[in-house]
Amino acid sequence: MSDKNNLYTKIYSIENLVLAWQRAREGKTLKNYVIEFENRLGFNLKSLHDELKSQTYRPNPLVTFILRDPKVRKISKSHFRDRIVHHALCIIIEPIFEKSFIYDCCANRRGKGTLFALKRFELFKRKVTNNLKSEAFCLKADIKHYFQEVDHKILLRIIKRKISDRKIIWLIERILENNVEGNPKGKGMPLGNLTSQFFANVYLGDLDYFIKHKLNIKYYIRYVDDFVILDSSKDKLEKLSFGGGGD
């Protein structure tokens, strides 16, 4: 467990906030909200530093819109300054959790992503079919209503296994409390937040270990709340269908 007293100070250090700003602006440098923030960059980063240091930081309300890609998703977008805070938090605490994630947890991890997941799927497909010579099957499933129903108390309990710094827990609680309108109190996370993607890996880490090690599933890949299992036995996959939750 990480209980170093200076861990929270690393989050709001100017050096970390500059790095967080650089990551938050990637691919968005022409957006008006980024340009507006950068017109007073020094002042805005110093304000974030002061608010985090004094624990007076409060996120701005989320902006919600519908995205069709191709299925309909409700995306809730954080203010740019809040996205900088999300990056600042993840830069410091993600390495603490990274070593506990399974190799085939693919989302929101540097060096991984959709292309990595597709390559792993192709590799697993060839292995389970003996290089396409034998029949095999694939179970594709997701965690039903994951982003709407993730329990904050359970998430915080998992985080506290590795983070004992109360100020970091305070910041995470502030981020979680800035929730999507309509979600029950203490449940759910905005689909568009960087922290939501990272917290999904933390929250579902026990599921990954259960499937890989308790159920001894060799060919398993998870991307946020979606996962696939490949096996040569159709009966085995039907027994693992978790109540018919697959697509």
Coordinates of N, CA and C in Angstrom, one line a residue:
M1 N 0.8 -1.2 0.0 CA 0.0 0.0 0.0 C 0.9 1.2 0.0
S2 N 0.5 2.2 -0.8 CA 1.3 3.5 -0.9 C 0.7 4.5 0.1
D3 N 1.5 4.8 1.1 CA 1.1 5.7 2.2 C 2.1 6.9 2.4
K4 N 2.9 7.1 1.3 CA 3.9 8.2 1.4 C 3.1 9.6 1.6
N5 N 3.6 10.4 2.5 CA 2.9 11.6 2.8 C 3.0 12.6 1.6
N6 N 4.0 12.5 0.8 CA 4.2 13.4 -0.3 C 3.5 13.0 -1.6
L7 N 2.7 11.9 -1.6 CA 2.1 11.4 -2.8 C 1.1 12.4 -3.4
Y8 N 0.3 13.0 -2.5 CA -0.7 14.0 -3.0 C 0.0 15.2 -3.5
T9 N 1.1 15.6 -2.8 CA 1.8 16.8 -3.3 C 2.3 16.7 -4.7
K10 N 2.6 15.4 -5.1 CA 3.1 15.2 -6.5 C 2.0 15.5 -7.5
I11 N 0.7 15.2 -7.1 CA -0.4 15.5 -8.0 C -0.5 16.9 -8.4
Y12 N -0.4 17.8 -7.4 CA -0.6 19.2 -7.7 C 0.7 20.0 -7.9
S13 N 1.8 19.3 -8.0 CA 3.0 20.0 -8.3 C 2.9 20.7 -9.7
I14 N 3.5 21.8 -9.9 CA 3.4 22.5 -11.2 C 4.0 21.6 -12.3
E15 N 5.1 20.9 -12.0 CA 5.6 20.0 -13.1 C 4.6 19.0 -13.5
N16 N 3.9 18.4 -12.6 CA 2.9 17.4 -12.9 C 1.7 18.0 -13.6
L17 N 1.3 19.2 -13.2 CA 0.2 19.8 -13.9 C 0.5 20.2 -15.3
V18 N 1.8 20.6 -15.5 CA 2.2 21.0 -16.9 C 2.1 19.7 -17.8
L19 N 2.6 18.6 -17.3 CA 2.5 17.3 -18.0 C 1.1 16.9 -18.2
A20 N 0.3 17.1 -17.2 CA -1.2 16.8 -17.4 C -1.8 17.6 -18.4
W21 N -1.5 18.9 -18.4 CA -2.1 19.9 -19.4 C -1.6 19.4 -20.8
Q22 N -0.4 19.0 -21.0 CA 0.1 18.6 -22.3 C -0.6 17.3 -22.8
R23 N -0.9 16.4 -21.9 CA -1.6 15.2 -22.3 C -3.1 15.5 -22.6
A24 N -3.7 16.4 -21.8 CA -5.1 16.8 -22.0 C -5.4 17.5 -23.3
R25 N -4.4 18.2 -23.8 CA -4.5 19.0 -25.0 C -4.2 18.2 -26.3
E26 N -3.6 17.0 -26.1 CA -3.2 16.2 -27.3 C -4.4 16.0 -28.3
G27 N -4.2 16.4 -29.5 CA -5.2 16.3 -30.5 C -6.4 17.3 -30.4
K28 N -6.2 18.3 -29.5 CA -7.3 19.2 -29.3 C -6.8 20.7 -29.3
T29 N -5.6 20.9 -29.8 CA -5.0 22.2 -29.7 C -5.8 23.3 -30.4
L30 N -6.6 23.0 -31.4 CA -7.4 24.0 -32.1 C -8.8 24.2 -31.5
K31 N -9.1 23.5 -30.5 CA -10.4 23.7 -29.8 C -10.5 25.0 -29.1
N32 N -11.6 25.7 -29.1 CA -11.7 27.0 -28.5 C -11.5 27.0 -27.0
Y33 N -12.0 25.9 -26.4 CA -11.8 25.8 -24.9 C -10.3 25.6 -24.5
V34 N -9.5 25.0 -25.4 CA -8.1 24.8 -25.1 C -7.4 26.1 -25.3
I35 N -7.7 26.8 -26.4 CA -7.1 28.1 -26.7 C -7.4 29.1 -25.6
E36 N -8.7 29.1 -25.1 CA -9.1 30.0 -24.1 C -8.3 29.7 -22.8
F37 N -8.1 28.5 -22.4 CA -7.4 28.1 -21.2 C -5.9 28.5 -21.4
E38 N -5.4 28.3 -22.6 CA -3.9 28.6 -22.8 C -3.6 30.1 -22.9
N39 N -4.7 30.9 -23.1 CA -4.4 32.4 -23.2 C -4.0 32.9 -21.8
R40 N -4.3 32.2 -20.8 CA -3.8 32.5 -19.4 C -3.3 31.3 -18.8
L41 N -2.4 30.6 -19.5 CA -1.9 29.3 -19.1 C -1.3 29.3 -17.7
G42 N -0.4 30.2 -17.5 CA 0.3 30.2 -16.2 C -0.6 30.5 -15.0
F43 N -1.5 31.4 -15.2 CA -2.5 31.7 -14.2 C -3.4 30.5 -13.9
N44 N -3.9 29.9 -15.0 CA -4.9 28.8 -14.8 C -4.2 27.6 -14.2
L45 N -3.0 27.3 -14.5 CA -2.3 26.1 -13.9 C -2.0 26.4 -12.4
K46 N -1.6 27.7 -12.1 CA -1.4 28.1 -10.7 C -2.7 28.0 -9.9
S47 N -3.8 28.4 -10.5 CA -5.1 28.3 -9.8 C -5.4 26.9 -9.5
L48 N -5.2 26.0 -10.4 CA -5.4 24.5 -10.1 C -4.5 24.1 -9.0
H49 N -3.2 24.5 -9.1 CA -2.3 24.1 -8.1 C -2.8 24.5 -6.7
D50 N -3.2 25.8 -6.6 CA -3.6 26.4 -5.3 C -4.9 25.7 -4.8
E51 N -5.8 25.4 -5.7 CA -7.1 24.8 -5.3 C -6.9 23.3 -4.8
L52 N -6.0 22.6 -5.5 CA -5.7 21.2 -5.1 C -4.9 21.2 -3.8
K53 N -4.0 22.1 -3.7 CA -3.2 22.2 -2.4 C -4.0 22.5 -1.2
S54 N -4.9 23.4 -1.4 CA -5.8 23.8 -0.2 C -7.1 23.0 -0.1
Q55 N -7.2 22.1 -1.0 CA -8.4 21.2 -1.1 C -9.7 22.0 -1.2
T56 N -9.6 23.0 -2.0 CA -10.8 23.8 -2.3 C -11.3 23.5 -3.7
Y57 N -10.6 22.6 -4.4 CA -11.0 22.3 -5.8 C -12.4 21.7 -5.9
R58 N -13.2 22.2 -6.8 CA -14.5 21.6 -7.2 C -14.6 21.5 -8.7
P59 N -15.0 20.4 -9.2 CA -15.1 20.3 -10.7 C -16.3 21.1 -11.2
N60 N -16.2 21.5 -12.4 CA -17.4 22.1 -13.1 C -18.4 21.1 -13.5
P61 N -19.7 21.5 -13.7 CA -20.7 20.6 -14.1 C -20.3 19.9 -15.4
L62 N -20.8 18.7 -15.6 CA -20.5 17.9 -16.8 C -21.4 18.4 -17.9
V63 N -20.9 18.3 -19.2 CA -21.7 18.6 -20.4 C -22.0 17.3 -21.0
T64 N -23.3 17.0 -21.2 CA -23.7 15.7 -21.7 C -24.3 15.8 -23.1
F65 N -23.9 14.8 -24.0 CA -24.4 14.8 -25.3 C -24.5 13.3 -25.8
I66 N -25.2 13.1 -26.9 CA -25.4 11.7 -27.4 C -24.4 11.5 -28.6
L67 N -23.7 10.4 -28.5 CA -22.8 10.0 -29.6 C -23.2 8.7 -30.2
R68 N -23.2 8.6 -31.5 CA -23.6 7.4 -32.2 C -22.4 6.8 -32.9
D69 N -21.8 5.7 -32.5 CA -20.5 5.2 -33.0 C -20.3 3.7 -33.1
P70 N -21.2 2.9 -33.7 CA -22.5 3.2 -34.3 C -23.6 3.1 -33.2
K71 N -23.4 2.4 -32.1 CA -24.5 2.3 -31.1 C -24.5 3.6 -30.3
V72 N -25.7 3.9 -29.8 CA -26.0 5.2 -29.1 C -25.3 5.1 -27.8
R73 N -24.5 6.2 -27.5 CA -23.9 6.3 -26.1 C -24.1 7.7 -25.6
K74 N -24.4 7.7 -24.3 CA -24.5 9.0 -23.6 C -23.2 9.4 -23.0
I75 N -22.5 10.4 -23.6 CA -21.2 10.9 -23.2 C -21.3 12.1 -22.3
S76 N -20.7 12.1 -21.2 CA -20.7 13.3 -20.3 C -19.2 13.8 -20.2
K77 N -19.1 15.0 -20.7 CA -17.8 15.6 -20.9 C -17.4 16.5 -19.8
S78 N -16.2 16.4 -19.3 CA -15.7 17.3 -18.2 C -15.1 18.6 -18.8
H79 N -15.1 19.6 -18.0 CA -14.5 20.9 -18.4 C -13.0 20.6 -18.6
F80 N -12.3 21.4 -19.5 CA -10.9 21.1 -19.8 C -10.0 21.2 -18.6
R81 N -10.3 22.1 -17.7 CA -9.4 22.3 -16.5 C -9.6 21.0 -15.6
D82 N -10.8 20.4 -15.6 CA -11.0 19.2 -14.8 C -10.3 18.0 -15.5
R83 N -10.3 18.0 -16.8 CA -9.5 16.9 -17.5 C -8.1 17.0 -17.2
I84 N -7.5 18.2 -17.0 CA -6.1 18.3 -16.5 C -5.9 17.6 -15.2
V85 N -6.9 17.9 -14.3 CA -6.8 17.3 -12.9 C -6.9 15.7 -13.1
H86 N -7.7 15.2 -14.0 CA -7.9 13.8 -14.2 C -6.5 13.2 -14.6
H87 N -5.9 13.9 -15.6 CA -4.6 13.4 -16.0 C -3.5 13.5 -14.9
A88 N -3.6 14.6 -14.1 CA -2.6 14.8 -13.0 C -2.8 13.7 -12.0
L89 N -4.0 13.3 -11.7 CA -4.2 12.2 -10.7 C -3.7 10.8 -11.3
C90 N -4.1 10.6 -12.6 CA -3.7 9.3 -13.2 C -2.2 9.1 -13.4
I91 N -1.5 10.2 -13.7 CA -0.1 10.2 -13.9 C 0.6 9.6 -12.6
I92 N 0.1 10.1 -11.5 CA 0.7 9.7 -10.2 C 0.3 8.3 -9.7
I93 N -1.0 8.0 -9.8 CA -1.5 6.8 -9.1 C -1.6 5.6 -10.1
E94 N -1.6 5.8 -11.4 CA -1.7 4.7 -12.3 C -0.6 3.7 -12.2
P95 N 0.7 4.2 -12.1 CA 1.8 3.2 -11.9 C 1.7 2.3 -10.7
I96 N 1.0 2.8 -9.7 CA 0.8 2.0 -8.5 C -0.1 0.8 -8.8
F97 N -1.1 1.0 -9.6 CA -2.0 -0.1 -10.0 C -1.6 -0.9 -11.2
E98 N -0.8 -0.3 -12.1 CA -0.5 -0.9 -13.3 C 0.1 -2.3 -13.2
K99 N 1.0 -2.5 -12.2 CA 1.6 -3.8 -12.1 C 0.6 -4.9 -11.7
S100 N -0.6 -4.5 -11.2 CA -1.6 -5.5 -10.7 C -2.6 -5.9 -11.9
F101 N -2.5 -5.1 -13.0 CA -3.5 -5.4 -14.1 C -2.9 -6.6 -14.9
I102 N -3.9 -7.4 -15.4 CA -3.4 -8.5 -16.2 C -3.0 -8.0 -17.6
Y103 N -2.2 -8.8 -18.3 CA -1.6 -8.4 -19.5 C -2.6 -8.0 -20.6
D104 N -3.7 -8.8 -20.6 CA -4.8 -8.6 -21.6 C -5.9 -7.7 -21.2
C105 N -5.7 -6.8 -20.2 CA -6.6 -5.7 -19.9 C -6.1 -4.6 -20.8
C106 N -6.9 -4.2 -21.8 CA -6.3 -3.5 -23.0 C -6.6 -2.0 -23.0
A107 N -7.6 -1.5 -22.3 CA -8.1 -0.1 -22.5 C -7.3 0.8 -21.5
N108 N -7.1 2.1 -22.0 CA -6.5 3.1 -21.2 C -5.2 2.8 -20.5
R109 N -4.4 2.1 -21.3 CA -3.0 1.8 -20.8 C -2.0 2.1 -21.9
R110 N -1.0 2.7 -21.6 CA 0.0 3.2 -22.6 C 0.6 1.9 -23.3
G111 N 0.7 2.0 -24.6 CA 1.2 0.9 -25.4 C 0.2 -0.2 -25.7
K112 N -1.1 0.1 -25.2 CA -2.2 -0.9 -25.5 C -3.3 -0.1 -26.1
G113 N -4.5 -0.7 -26.3 CA -5.6 0.0 -26.9 C -6.3 -1.0 -27.9
T114 N -7.1 -0.4 -28.8 CA -7.9 -1.3 -29.7 C -7.1 -2.1 -30.6
L115 N -6.0 -1.5 -31.2 CA -5.1 -2.3 -32.1 C -4.5 -3.4 -31.4
F116 N -4.0 -3.2 -30.1 CA -3.4 -4.2 -29.3 C -4.4 -5.4 -29.1
A117 N -5.6 -5.0 -28.7 CA -6.7 -6.0 -28.4 C -7.0 -6.8 -29.7
L118 N -7.0 -6.2 -30.8 CA -7.3 -6.9 -32.1 C -6.1 -7.9 -32.4
K119 N -4.9 -7.5 -32.2 CA -3.8 -8.3 -32.4 C -3.8 -9.5 -31.5
R120 N -4.1 -9.3 -30.2 CA -4.2 -10.4 -29.2 C -5.3 -11.4 -29.6
F121 N -6.5 -10.8 -30.1 CA -7.6 -11.7 -30.5 C -7.1 -12.6 -31.7
E122 N -6.4 -12.0 -32.7 CA -5.9 -12.8 -33.8 C -5.0 -13.9 -33.3
L123 N -4.1 -13.5 -32.4 CA -3.1 -14.5 -31.9 C -3.9 -15.6 -31.1
F124 N -4.8 -15.3 -30.3 CA -5.6 -16.3 -29.5 C -6.4 -17.1 -30.5
K125 N -7.0 -16.5 -31.5 CA -7.8 -17.3 -32.5 C -7.0 -18.3 -33.2
R126 N -5.7 -18.0 -33.5 CA -4.9 -19.0 -34.2 C -4.4 -20.1 -33.2
K127 N -4.2 -19.7 -31.9 CA -3.8 -20.7 -30.9 C -4.9 -21.7 -30.6
V128 N -6.1 -21.1 -30.4 CA -7.3 -22.0 -30.0 C -7.8 -22.9 -31.1
T129 N -7.5 -22.5 -32.4 CA -7.9 -23.3 -33.5 C -6.8 -24.1 -34.1
N130 N -5.6 -24.1 -33.4 CA -4.5 -24.8 -34.0 C -4.1 -24.3 -35.4
N131 N -4.0 -23.0 -35.4 CA -3.6 -22.3 -36.7 C -4.7 -22.4 -37.7
L132 N -6.0 -22.3 -37.3 CA -7.2 -22.3 -38.1 C -7.5 -23.7 -38.6
K133 N -7.0 -24.7 -38.0 CA -7.2 -26.1 -38.5 C -8.4 -26.8 -37.7
S134 N -8.7 -26.2 -36.6 CA -9.7 -26.8 -35.7 C -10.8 -25.8 -35.4
E135 N -12.0 -26.4 -35.0 CA -13.1 -25.5 -34.7 C -13.0 -24.9 -33.3
A136 N -13.4 -23.7 -33.1 CA -13.4 -23.0 -31.8 C -14.5 -22.0 -31.8
F137 N -14.7 -21.5 -30.6 CA -15.9 -20.6 -30.4 C -15.4 -19.4 -29.6
C138 N -16.3 -18.3 -29.7 CA -16.0 -17.1 -29.0 C -17.2 -16.6 -28.2
L139 N -17.0 -16.3 -27.0 CA -18.0 -15.6 -26.1 C -17.7 -14.2 -26.1
K140 N -18.6 -13.3 -26.6 CA -18.4 -11.9 -26.5 C -19.5 -11.4 -25.5
A141 N -19.1 -10.6 -24.5 CA -20.0 -10.2 -23.5 C -19.6 -8.8 -22.9
D142 N -20.5 -8.2 -22.2 CA -20.1 -6.9 -21.5 C -20.8 -6.9 -20.1
I143 N -20.3 -6.0 -19.3 CA -20.9 -5.8 -18.0 C -22.1 -4.9 -18.1
K144 N -23.3 -5.4 -17.9 CA -24.5 -4.7 -18.1 C -24.6 -3.4 -17.3
H145 N -24.8 -2.3 -18.0 CA -25.0 -1.0 -17.4 C -23.8 -0.6 -16.5
Y146 N -22.6 -1.0 -16.9 CA -21.5 -0.8 -16.0 C -21.3 0.6 -15.6
F147 N -21.2 1.5 -16.5 CA -20.9 2.9 -16.2 C -22.0 3.6 -15.4
Q148 N -23.3 3.1 -15.6 CA -24.4 3.7 -14.8 C -24.4 3.1 -13.4
E149 N -23.9 1.9 -13.2 CA -24.2 1.2 -11.9 C -22.9 0.9 -11.0
V150 N -21.7 1.3 -11.5 CA -20.5 1.0 -10.7 C -20.7 1.7 -9.3
D151 N -20.4 0.9 -8.3 CA -20.7 1.3 -6.9 C -19.4 2.1 -6.4
H152 N -19.6 3.3 -6.0 CA -18.5 4.2 -5.5 C -17.8 3.6 -4.3
K153 N -18.6 3.0 -3.4 CA -18.1 2.5 -2.1 C -17.2 1.3 -2.4
I154 N -17.6 0.5 -3.3 CA -16.8 -0.7 -3.7 C -15.5 -0.2 -4.4
L155 N -15.6 0.7 -5.3 CA -14.5 1.2 -6.0 C -13.5 1.8 -5.0
L156 N -13.9 2.7 -4.1 CA -13.0 3.3 -3.1 C -12.4 2.3 -2.2
R157 N -13.1 1.2 -1.9 CA -12.6 0.2 -1.0 C -11.4 -0.5 -1.8
I158 N -11.6 -0.8 -3.1 CA -10.5 -1.4 -3.9 C -9.3 -0.4 -4.0
I159 N -9.6 0.8 -4.2 CA -8.5 1.8 -4.3 C -7.7 1.9 -3.0
K160 N -8.4 1.8 -1.9 CA -7.7 2.0 -0.6 C -6.8 0.8 -0.2
R161 N -7.0 -0.3 -1.0 CA -6.0 -1.4 -0.8 C -4.6 -1.0 -1.1
K162 N -4.5 0.0 -2.0 CA -3.1 0.5 -2.4 C -2.8 1.9 -2.1
I163 N -3.9 2.7 -1.9 CA -3.7 4.1 -1.6 C -4.3 4.4 -0.2
S164 N -3.5 4.9 0.7 CA -4.0 5.2 2.0 C -4.0 6.8 2.3
D165 N -3.4 7.5 1.3 CA -3.3 9.0 1.4 C -4.8 9.5 1.4
R166 N -5.2 10.1 2.5 CA -6.6 10.6 2.6 C -6.9 11.7 1.7
K167 N -5.9 12.5 1.3 CA -6.1 13.6 0.4 C -6.3 13.1 -1.0
I168 N -5.7 12.1 -1.4 CA -5.9 11.5 -2.7 C -7.3 10.9 -2.8
I169 N -7.7 10.2 -1.7 CA -9.1 9.7 -1.6 C -10.1 10.8 -1.7
W170 N -9.8 11.9 -1.0 CA -10.7 13.1 -1.1 C -10.8 13.6 -2.5
L171 N -9.8 13.6 -3.3 CA -9.8 14.1 -4.7 C -10.6 13.1 -5.5
I172 N -10.4 11.8 -5.3 CA -11.1 10.8 -6.1 C -12.6 10.9 -5.8
E173 N -13.0 11.2 -4.5 CA -14.4 11.3 -4.1 C -15.0 12.5 -4.8
R174 N -14.2 13.6 -4.9 CA -14.7 14.8 -5.6 C -15.0 14.5 -7.1
I175 N -14.1 13.8 -7.7 CA -14.3 13.4 -9.1 C -15.5 12.5 -9.3
L176 N -15.7 11.6 -8.4 CA -16.8 10.6 -8.5 C -18.1 11.3 -8.2
E177 N -18.1 12.3 -7.3 CA -19.4 13.0 -7.0 C -19.9 13.9 -8.1
N178 N -19.0 14.3 -9.0 CA -19.4 15.1 -10.2 C -19.9 14.1 -11.2
N179 N -21.1 13.6 -11.0 CA -21.7 12.5 -11.7 C -22.7 12.9 -12.8
V180 N -23.1 11.9 -13.5 CA -24.1 12.2 -14.6 C -25.5 12.4 -14.0
E181 N -26.2 13.4 -14.5 CA -27.6 13.6 -14.0 C -28.4 12.4 -14.2
G182 N -29.1 12.0 -13.2 CA -30.0 10.8 -13.3 C -29.4 9.5 -12.7
N183 N -28.1 9.5 -12.5 CA -27.5 8.4 -11.8 C -27.8 8.4 -10.3
P184 N -28.1 7.3 -9.7 CA -28.3 7.3 -8.2 C -27.1 7.8 -7.5
K185 N -27.3 8.4 -6.3 CA -26.2 8.9 -5.5 C -25.3 7.7 -5.1
G186 N -24.0 7.9 -5.3 CA -23.1 6.8 -4.9 C -22.9 5.8 -6.0
K187 N -23.5 6.0 -7.2 CA -23.3 5.0 -8.3 C -23.1 5.7 -9.6
G188 N -22.4 5.0 -10.5 CA -22.2 5.5 -11.8 C -21.0 6.4 -12.0
M189 N -20.5 6.4 -13.3 CA -19.4 7.3 -13.6 C -19.7 7.8 -15.1
P190 N -19.2 9.0 -15.4 CA -19.3 9.6 -16.7 C -18.5 8.8 -17.7
L191 N -19.1 8.4 -18.8 CA -18.5 7.6 -19.8 C -17.3 8.3 -20.5
G192 N -17.3 9.6 -20.5 CA -16.2 10.4 -21.2 C -15.0 10.7 -20.4
N193 N -15.0 10.4 -19.2 CA -13.8 10.8 -18.3 C -12.7 9.8 -18.4
L194 N -11.4 10.4 -18.5 CA -10.2 9.5 -18.4 C -10.2 8.7 -17.1
T195 N -10.6 9.3 -16.0 CA -10.6 8.6 -14.7 C -11.6 7.5 -14.8
S196 N -12.7 7.6 -15.5 CA -13.7 6.5 -15.6 C -13.1 5.3 -16.2
Q197 N -12.3 5.5 -17.3 CA -11.7 4.4 -18.0 C -10.6 3.8 -17.1
F198 N -9.8 4.6 -16.4 CA -8.8 4.0 -15.5 C -9.5 3.3 -14.3
F199 N -10.5 3.9 -13.7 CA -11.2 3.2 -12.6 C -11.9 1.9 -13.0
A200 N -12.3 1.8 -14.3 CA -12.8 0.5 -14.8 C -11.8 -0.6 -14.7
N201 N -10.5 -0.3 -15.0 CA -9.5 -1.3 -14.8 C -9.3 -1.7 -13.4
V202 N -9.4 -0.7 -12.5 CA -9.2 -0.9 -11.1 C -10.4 -1.8 -10.6
Y203 N -11.6 -1.3 -10.9 CA -12.8 -1.9 -10.4 C -13.0 -3.4 -10.9
L204 N -12.6 -3.6 -12.1 CA -12.8 -4.9 -12.8 C -11.6 -5.8 -12.7
G205 N -10.6 -5.4 -12.0 CA -9.4 -6.2 -11.8 C -9.6 -7.5 -11.1
D206 N -10.5 -7.5 -10.2 CA -10.9 -8.8 -9.5 C -11.6 -9.7 -10.4
L207 N -12.4 -9.2 -11.3 CA -13.1 -10.0 -12.3 C -12.0 -10.7 -13.3
D208 N -11.0 -9.9 -13.7 CA -10.0 -10.4 -14.5 C -9.3 -11.6 -13.9
Y209 N -8.9 -11.4 -12.6 CA -8.2 -12.5 -11.9 C -9.1 -13.7 -11.7
F210 N -10.4 -13.5 -11.4 CA -11.3 -14.6 -11.3 C -11.4 -15.4 -12.6
I211 N -11.5 -14.7 -13.7 CA -11.6 -15.4 -15.0 C -10.3 -16.1 -15.3
K212 N -9.2 -15.4 -15.2 CA -7.9 -15.9 -15.6 C -7.4 -17.0 -14.7
H213 N -7.5 -16.8 -13.4 CA -6.9 -17.7 -12.5 C -7.8 -18.7 -11.7
K214 N -9.0 -18.2 -11.4 CA -10.0 -19.1 -10.7 C -10.6 -20.0 -11.7
L215 N -11.1 -19.5 -12.8 CA -11.7 -20.3 -13.8 C -10.7 -20.9 -14.8
N216 N -9.5 -20.4 -14.7 CA -8.4 -20.9 -15.5 C -8.7 -20.8 -17.0
I217 N -9.2 -19.6 -17.4 CA -9.4 -19.2 -18.8 C -8.2 -18.7 -19.4
K218 N -7.7 -19.3 -20.5 CA -6.4 -19.0 -21.1 C -6.6 -17.8 -22.1
Y219 N -7.6 -17.8 -22.9 CA -7.8 -16.8 -23.9 C -8.9 -15.8 -23.6
Y220 N -8.5 -14.8 -22.8 CA -9.5 -13.8 -22.3 C -8.9 -12.4 -22.6
I221 N -9.7 -11.5 -23.1 CA -9.3 -10.1 -23.4 C -10.4 -9.2 -22.9
R222 N -10.1 -8.2 -22.1 CA -11.1 -7.2 -21.7 C -10.7 -5.8 -22.2
Y223 N -11.7 -5.1 -22.7 CA -11.5 -3.7 -23.1 C -12.6 -2.9 -22.4
V224 N -12.3 -2.2 -21.3 CA -13.2 -1.5 -20.4 C -14.2 -2.5 -19.9
D225 N -15.5 -2.3 -20.3 CA -16.6 -3.2 -19.8 C -17.0 -4.3 -20.8
D226 N -16.2 -4.4 -21.9 CA -16.4 -5.5 -22.9 C -15.3 -6.5 -22.8
F227 N -15.7 -7.8 -23.0 CA -14.6 -8.8 -22.9 C -15.0 -10.0 -23.9
V228 N -14.0 -10.7 -24.3 CA -14.2 -11.9 -25.1 C -13.4 -13.1 -24.5
I229 N -13.9 -14.3 -24.6 CA -13.3 -15.5 -24.2 C -13.3 -16.5 -25.4
L230 N -12.2 -17.0 -25.8 CA -12.1 -18.0 -26.8 C -11.8 -19.4 -26.3
D231 N -12.5 -20.4 -26.8 CA -12.3 -21.7 -26.3 C -12.7 -22.7 -27.4
S232 N -12.1 -23.9 -27.3 CA -12.5 -25.0 -28.3 C -13.8 -25.7 -27.9
S233 N -14.3 -25.4 -26.7 CA -15.5 -26.1 -26.2 C -16.7 -25.1 -26.2
K234 N -17.7 -25.3 -27.0 CA -18.9 -24.5 -27.0 C -19.6 -24.7 -25.6
D235 N -19.7 -25.9 -25.1 CA -20.4 -26.1 -23.9 C -19.7 -25.3 -22.7
K236 N -18.4 -25.2 -22.7 CA -17.7 -24.5 -21.7 C -18.1 -23.0 -21.7
L237 N -18.2 -22.5 -22.9 CA -18.5 -21.0 -23.1 C -19.9 -20.8 -22.7
E238 N -20.8 -21.7 -23.0 CA -22.2 -21.5 -22.6 C -22.4 -21.5 -21.1
K239 N -21.6 -22.3 -20.4 CA -21.6 -22.3 -19.0 C -21.0 -21.0 -18.4
L240 N -20.2 -20.4 -19.2 CA -19.5 -19.1 -18.7 C -20.3 -17.9 -19.2
S241 N -21.5 -18.0 -19.7 CA -22.2 -16.9 -20.3 C -22.7 -15.9 -19.3
F242 N -22.5 -16.2 -18.0 CA -22.8 -15.2 -16.9 C -24.3 -14.7 -17.0
G243 N -25.2 -15.7 -17.2 CA -26.6 -15.3 -17.2 C -27.1 -14.6 -18.5
G244 N -26.4 -14.9 -19.6 CA -26.8 -14.4 -20.9 C -26.5 -12.9 -21.1
G245 N -25.4 -12.4 -20.4 CA -25.1 -10.9 -20.5 C -24.4 -10.5 -21.8
G246 N -24.1 -11.5 -22.7 CA -23.3 -11.1 -23.9 C -24.2 -10.4 -24.9
D247 N -23.5 -9.8 -25.9 CA -24.2 -9.1 -26.9 C -24.8 -10.1 -27.9

